[in-house]
XYZ file of C-alpha atoms in Angstrom:
335
model
C -185.301 -53.637 -14.829
C -182.275 -52.413 -14.742
C -179.898 -52.536 -11.705
C -180.470 -48.947 -11.205
C -184.245 -48.603 -10.283
C -183.808 -51.572 -8.530
C -182.578 -49.684 -5.657
C -183.725 -49.219 -2.353
C -183.952 -46.865 0.590
C -182.532 -49.703 2.346
C -180.116 -49.770 0.389
C -179.327 -46.189 0.237
C -179.280 -46.411 3.970
C -176.891 -49.242 4.720
C -174.340 -47.635 2.333
C -174.450 -44.783 3.953
C -174.210 -46.595 7.251
C -177.894 -44.675 9.088
C -180.880 -45.277 9.440
C -183.149 -46.553 6.884
C -185.666 -43.713 8.565
C -183.125 -40.965 8.600
C -182.172 -42.277 4.890
C -186.722 -40.911 3.718
C -186.034 -38.218 6.163
C -183.868 -36.176 4.150
C -184.373 -37.624 0.625
C -187.908 -36.051 1.015
C -186.752 -33.398 2.408
C -188.344 -33.582 5.980
C -188.372 -30.578 7.851
C -189.706 -31.057 10.685
C -186.336 -33.227 11.909
C -182.769 -31.260 11.970
C -180.656 -33.976 10.812
C -176.194 -32.338 11.283
C -175.202 -31.427 7.298
C -172.666 -33.811 7.483
C -175.412 -37.029 8.064
C -177.727 -35.544 5.209
C -174.699 -35.281 2.212
C -173.254 -38.262 2.822
C -177.316 -40.273 1.897
C -177.050 -37.673 -0.996
C -173.891 -38.961 -2.015
C -174.277 -42.413 -1.081
C -177.365 -41.762 -2.743
C -176.234 -40.648 -6.512
C -173.273 -43.230 -5.942
C -176.252 -46.131 -6.258
C -177.319 -44.331 -8.677
C -181.561 -44.104 -6.952
C -182.713 -41.360 -9.002
C -184.939 -39.298 -6.661
C -182.919 -37.237 -5.860
C -184.133 -33.668 -3.671
C -182.935 -30.297 -4.280
C -181.104 -29.312 -1.536
C -183.574 -26.549 0.820
C -181.112 -23.569 1.423
C -181.304 -23.205 5.137
C -179.661 -18.924 4.366
C -183.418 -18.185 2.573
C -185.497 -19.655 -0.669
C -183.769 -18.632 -4.322
C -185.983 -16.578 -6.020
C -186.870 -16.636 -9.950
C -188.114 -13.704 -11.433
C -190.206 -13.794 -15.001
C -190.027 -10.134 -16.111
C -193.470 -9.898 -18.678
C -194.385 -7.423 -20.899
C -198.838 -7.422 -19.904
C -200.228 -9.572 -18.029
C -202.442 -11.736 -19.142
C -205.793 -11.769 -17.622
C -206.492 -15.135 -19.236
C -204.288 -16.009 -21.546
C -203.574 -20.321 -22.102
C -200.009 -18.390 -21.080
C -200.717 -18.277 -17.459
C -200.282 -22.390 -17.558
C -196.625 -21.344 -18.487
C -196.493 -19.319 -15.170
C -198.310 -21.931 -12.855
C -195.968 -24.213 -14.847
C -192.826 -21.555 -14.231
C -193.505 -21.469 -9.630
C -194.624 -24.754 -9.683
C -190.926 -26.081 -11.012
C -189.469 -23.157 -8.572
C -190.646 -24.991 -5.960
C -189.351 -27.968 -6.262
C -185.797 -26.359 -6.268
C -187.347 -24.826 -3.113
C -187.330 -20.934 -5.553
C -190.012 -18.248 -5.100
C -191.341 -17.601 -8.075
C -191.701 -13.522 -8.420
C -193.502 -11.720 -11.002
C -192.627 -8.961 -12.862
C -195.390 -6.638 -15.026
C -193.050 -4.697 -16.865
C -195.706 -3.713 -19.352
C -192.638 -3.085 -22.203
C -190.316 -1.159 -20.506
C -186.919 -2.009 -20.996
C -185.936 0.936 -18.489
C -188.490 -0.256 -16.097
C -186.652 -4.100 -16.942
C -183.549 -2.708 -16.208
C -184.498 -0.784 -13.223
C -185.624 -4.105 -11.416
C -183.304 -6.527 -12.774
C -181.111 -3.572 -10.629
C -182.538 -4.354 -7.503
C -183.156 -8.107 -8.119
C -178.929 -8.596 -8.198
C -179.316 -6.917 -5.129
C -181.637 -9.868 -3.323
C -180.854 -13.853 -4.030
C -181.743 -14.115 -7.413
C -181.235 -17.419 -9.752
C -182.409 -16.459 -13.129
C -184.258 -13.685 -15.525
C -186.638 -15.248 -17.658
C -187.891 -12.531 -19.562
C -190.888 -13.653 -21.191
C -194.670 -12.401 -23.164
C -198.256 -14.090 -23.157
C -198.183 -12.891 -26.857
C -195.187 -14.944 -29.430
C -193.006 -12.137 -30.474
C -189.718 -10.763 -31.558
C -188.003 -8.064 -28.828
C -184.784 -6.558 -28.513
C -182.410 -8.149 -26.759
C -179.817 -5.938 -27.242
C -181.295 -4.171 -24.660
C -180.891 -6.277 -21.667
C -177.447 -7.812 -23.154
C -174.819 -7.600 -20.870
C -176.957 -6.820 -18.589
C -176.935 -8.784 -15.991
C -174.775 -10.949 -14.772
C -177.705 -12.946 -13.526
C -178.486 -15.524 -15.802
C -181.216 -14.539 -17.960
C -183.458 -17.003 -20.269
C -186.178 -15.757 -22.896
C -190.041 -17.572 -23.064
C -191.866 -17.072 -25.233
C -189.842 -13.834 -26.677
C -186.893 -13.854 -28.875
C -184.030 -12.364 -31.493
C -183.083 -13.551 -33.816
C -180.114 -11.461 -33.954
C -179.092 -13.363 -30.856
C -179.456 -17.057 -31.602
C -177.818 -18.722 -28.871
C -179.897 -16.937 -26.155
C -181.476 -19.298 -24.022
C -184.939 -19.533 -26.133
C -188.387 -21.857 -25.312
C -190.431 -20.684 -27.344
C -194.057 -22.653 -29.040
C -193.119 -23.967 -32.757
C -196.427 -22.493 -34.678
C -195.425 -23.849 -37.889
C -196.092 -27.623 -37.040
C -198.834 -26.498 -35.284
C -200.705 -25.163 -38.579
C -198.698 -27.150 -39.976
C -200.527 -30.069 -38.272
C -203.408 -27.914 -37.862
C -203.850 -28.053 -41.436
C -203.337 -31.763 -42.278
C -206.042 -32.687 -40.551
C -208.604 -30.015 -41.752
C -207.349 -32.965 -45.255
C -207.135 -35.724 -43.792
C -211.189 -35.063 -42.905
C -211.738 -33.747 -46.301
C -211.625 -30.843 -46.393
C -209.747 -29.662 -50.712
C -210.144 -25.652 -49.765
C -209.362 -24.678 -46.353
C -209.011 -20.632 -46.100
C -206.886 -19.372 -43.945
C -207.542 -15.979 -41.555
C -204.292 -14.491 -40.033
C -203.741 -11.757 -37.353
C -201.360 -8.825 -37.813
C -199.000 -9.481 -40.949
C -196.085 -7.533 -38.827
C -196.014 -10.482 -36.498
C -193.331 -13.955 -36.567
C -196.666 -15.791 -35.834
C -199.048 -14.997 -38.248
C -196.648 -15.124 -40.963
C -195.507 -19.490 -39.386
C -199.019 -20.402 -39.188
C -198.905 -19.639 -42.595
C -195.805 -21.533 -44.229
C -197.286 -23.991 -41.607
C -201.218 -24.353 -43.944
C -198.957 -24.053 -46.886
C -196.401 -26.351 -46.026
C -199.349 -28.881 -45.883
C -201.063 -27.986 -48.630
C -198.077 -28.567 -50.991
C -197.265 -32.018 -48.853
C -201.318 -32.958 -49.111
C -201.402 -32.771 -53.467
C -203.567 -29.307 -52.915
C -202.829 -26.062 -54.359
C -202.788 -23.570 -53.061
C -204.866 -20.448 -53.802
C -204.478 -17.080 -52.029
C -208.032 -16.166 -52.544
C -208.133 -18.128 -49.697
C -205.490 -16.068 -46.988
C -207.397 -13.237 -45.603
C -205.274 -10.609 -43.076
C -206.786 -8.774 -40.757
C -205.340 -7.565 -37.418
C -207.137 -10.750 -34.648
C -210.639 -8.883 -34.378
C -213.715 -10.536 -34.038
C -215.256 -8.000 -36.934
C -212.701 -7.978 -38.617
C -213.231 -11.516 -38.946
C -216.705 -12.247 -39.950
C -216.042 -9.706 -42.976
C -213.269 -11.998 -43.264
C -215.745 -14.729 -43.227
C -217.998 -13.412 -45.148
C -215.831 -12.461 -48.105
C -214.057 -16.143 -48.710
C -218.282 -18.263 -48.052
C -218.260 -15.303 -51.111
C -216.017 -16.865 -53.670
C -217.301 -18.498 -57.074
C -216.510 -21.906 -54.959
C -216.188 -20.955 -51.869
C -214.143 -23.410 -48.198
C -215.194 -26.199 -47.183
C -212.838 -25.675 -44.795
C -211.939 -21.875 -42.430
C -208.404 -21.761 -40.012
C -208.505 -19.341 -38.170
C -205.270 -17.424 -36.125
C -206.600 -17.917 -33.131
C -209.603 -19.045 -30.990
C -210.681 -15.242 -30.504
C -211.085 -15.048 -34.120
C -213.333 -17.948 -34.623
C -215.858 -15.710 -32.422
C -216.458 -13.243 -35.591
C -216.414 -16.632 -37.961
C -218.748 -18.688 -35.979
C -221.163 -15.397 -37.193
C -221.046 -15.200 -39.748
C -221.803 -18.520 -40.886
C -224.854 -17.923 -38.728
C -225.665 -14.406 -40.600
C -225.175 -17.023 -43.972
C -226.614 -19.804 -42.580
C -224.718 -22.381 -43.393
C -223.737 -25.674 -40.994
C -220.565 -26.193 -38.521
C -219.185 -29.115 -39.837
C -221.751 -30.460 -41.594
C -221.253 -27.866 -45.618
C -217.875 -26.632 -43.263
C -214.835 -26.735 -41.239
C -213.651 -24.218 -38.450
C -211.042 -24.578 -36.670
C -209.106 -21.884 -34.272
C -205.338 -21.325 -33.124
C -204.269 -21.925 -28.874
C -206.726 -23.603 -27.664
C -208.169 -20.390 -25.049
C -211.054 -21.221 -22.892
C -214.092 -20.951 -24.765
C -213.086 -22.888 -27.237
C -214.480 -26.183 -24.972
C -217.953 -23.813 -23.900
C -218.549 -22.845 -28.100
C -221.246 -24.447 -30.241
C -219.874 -26.827 -31.259
C -216.710 -27.408 -29.481
C -214.394 -25.739 -31.501
C -211.111 -27.447 -33.309
C -208.018 -25.778 -31.929
C -204.140 -26.252 -30.944
C -203.212 -26.011 -27.271
C -199.998 -24.361 -26.442
C -197.130 -26.168 -25.333
C -196.931 -23.262 -22.893
C -197.362 -26.145 -19.337
C -193.668 -27.601 -20.596
C -191.413 -24.303 -21.740
C -192.606 -22.463 -18.239
C -190.736 -25.535 -16.327
C -188.514 -25.849 -18.752
C -187.111 -22.248 -18.508
C -187.161 -22.144 -14.992
C -185.549 -26.485 -14.947
C -182.843 -23.927 -17.895
C -181.885 -21.983 -14.154
C -182.012 -24.009 -11.707
C -179.551 -26.794 -12.654
C -177.243 -24.161 -14.025
C -177.094 -25.005 -17.290
C -173.944 -23.284 -18.994
C -174.696 -24.452 -22.497
C -176.977 -22.200 -25.190
C -180.292 -23.984 -26.080
C -182.910 -22.675 -28.391
C -186.146 -25.232 -27.066
C -189.263 -25.138 -30.349
C -192.039 -27.025 -28.874
C -195.343 -28.192 -31.663
C -197.810 -27.973 -29.659
C -201.305 -31.245 -29.231
C -203.877 -31.095 -31.006
C -207.377 -31.118 -29.826
C -210.175 -32.355 -31.861
C -214.170 -31.666 -30.833
C -217.049 -31.317 -32.848
C -215.794 -28.387 -35.120
C -214.332 -30.631 -37.919
C -215.368 -33.974 -36.606
C -218.884 -34.474 -39.499
């Protein structure tokens, strides 16, 4: 164990010339007993000199700062809610309040909200969307002196803008690899709307996994849809009626797998015995289907926390984070 990890509150008390009880109150941000700012600063400085690891963010007596999330639609239930929950918790740890504004994809309304935020104690703004999508960031460029980061949205024309995204390519690659490792040799991929970058990234990850495994890419096994259940039902029937049907189907969202399951039931095809089925984004329904659905849990909890920490820690260096999710293996791919 290194020296820093052995530092205790007793050591900090000795260094600062105060009691251990005083150190405990300050390092635990206790609000019930008022201590002088000079004492608090002396204890914090002593803890920093000794390398004490659990130094809290200071509570500001003049009132809490605000972290504002401007979101272009408010989801009722969606995995992106996890990002908001973690962002709220991270903001609280920095003695800030997370506020959420639904601007309905109306950029003028978003700019009005930003102008109001400039009049308050706002530490920064997070532009977000429940759907990974491109935005026109030029609308917001230089619109405010407040720090601004992007969460689940991006603009390739602004590579230096702090951005936090799930890695659709890596997620699709690991899902396709999982199907191959479980014996699949002909994997169909039912995609969402073609205009979305996320659809292209997931398709690219699917193709890369096939190539790395030495399996041929068959264009007939890729069917584009508009994310709707009836479209997925049609696409599933289409690929299952090929002369050589697939032995696995990878849908670009969990919602789409409802149509896939329905089509396979109509065709009297068993999951996973005759064909494996996998989804994407690990929505609540994944654990409620029969059989339970294998999916990819997107890293929204980590991304939401990181976006807030970036603002609260006063970072001034640009960053672009793309993070892979976690494979959640369930009955739909376990033969």
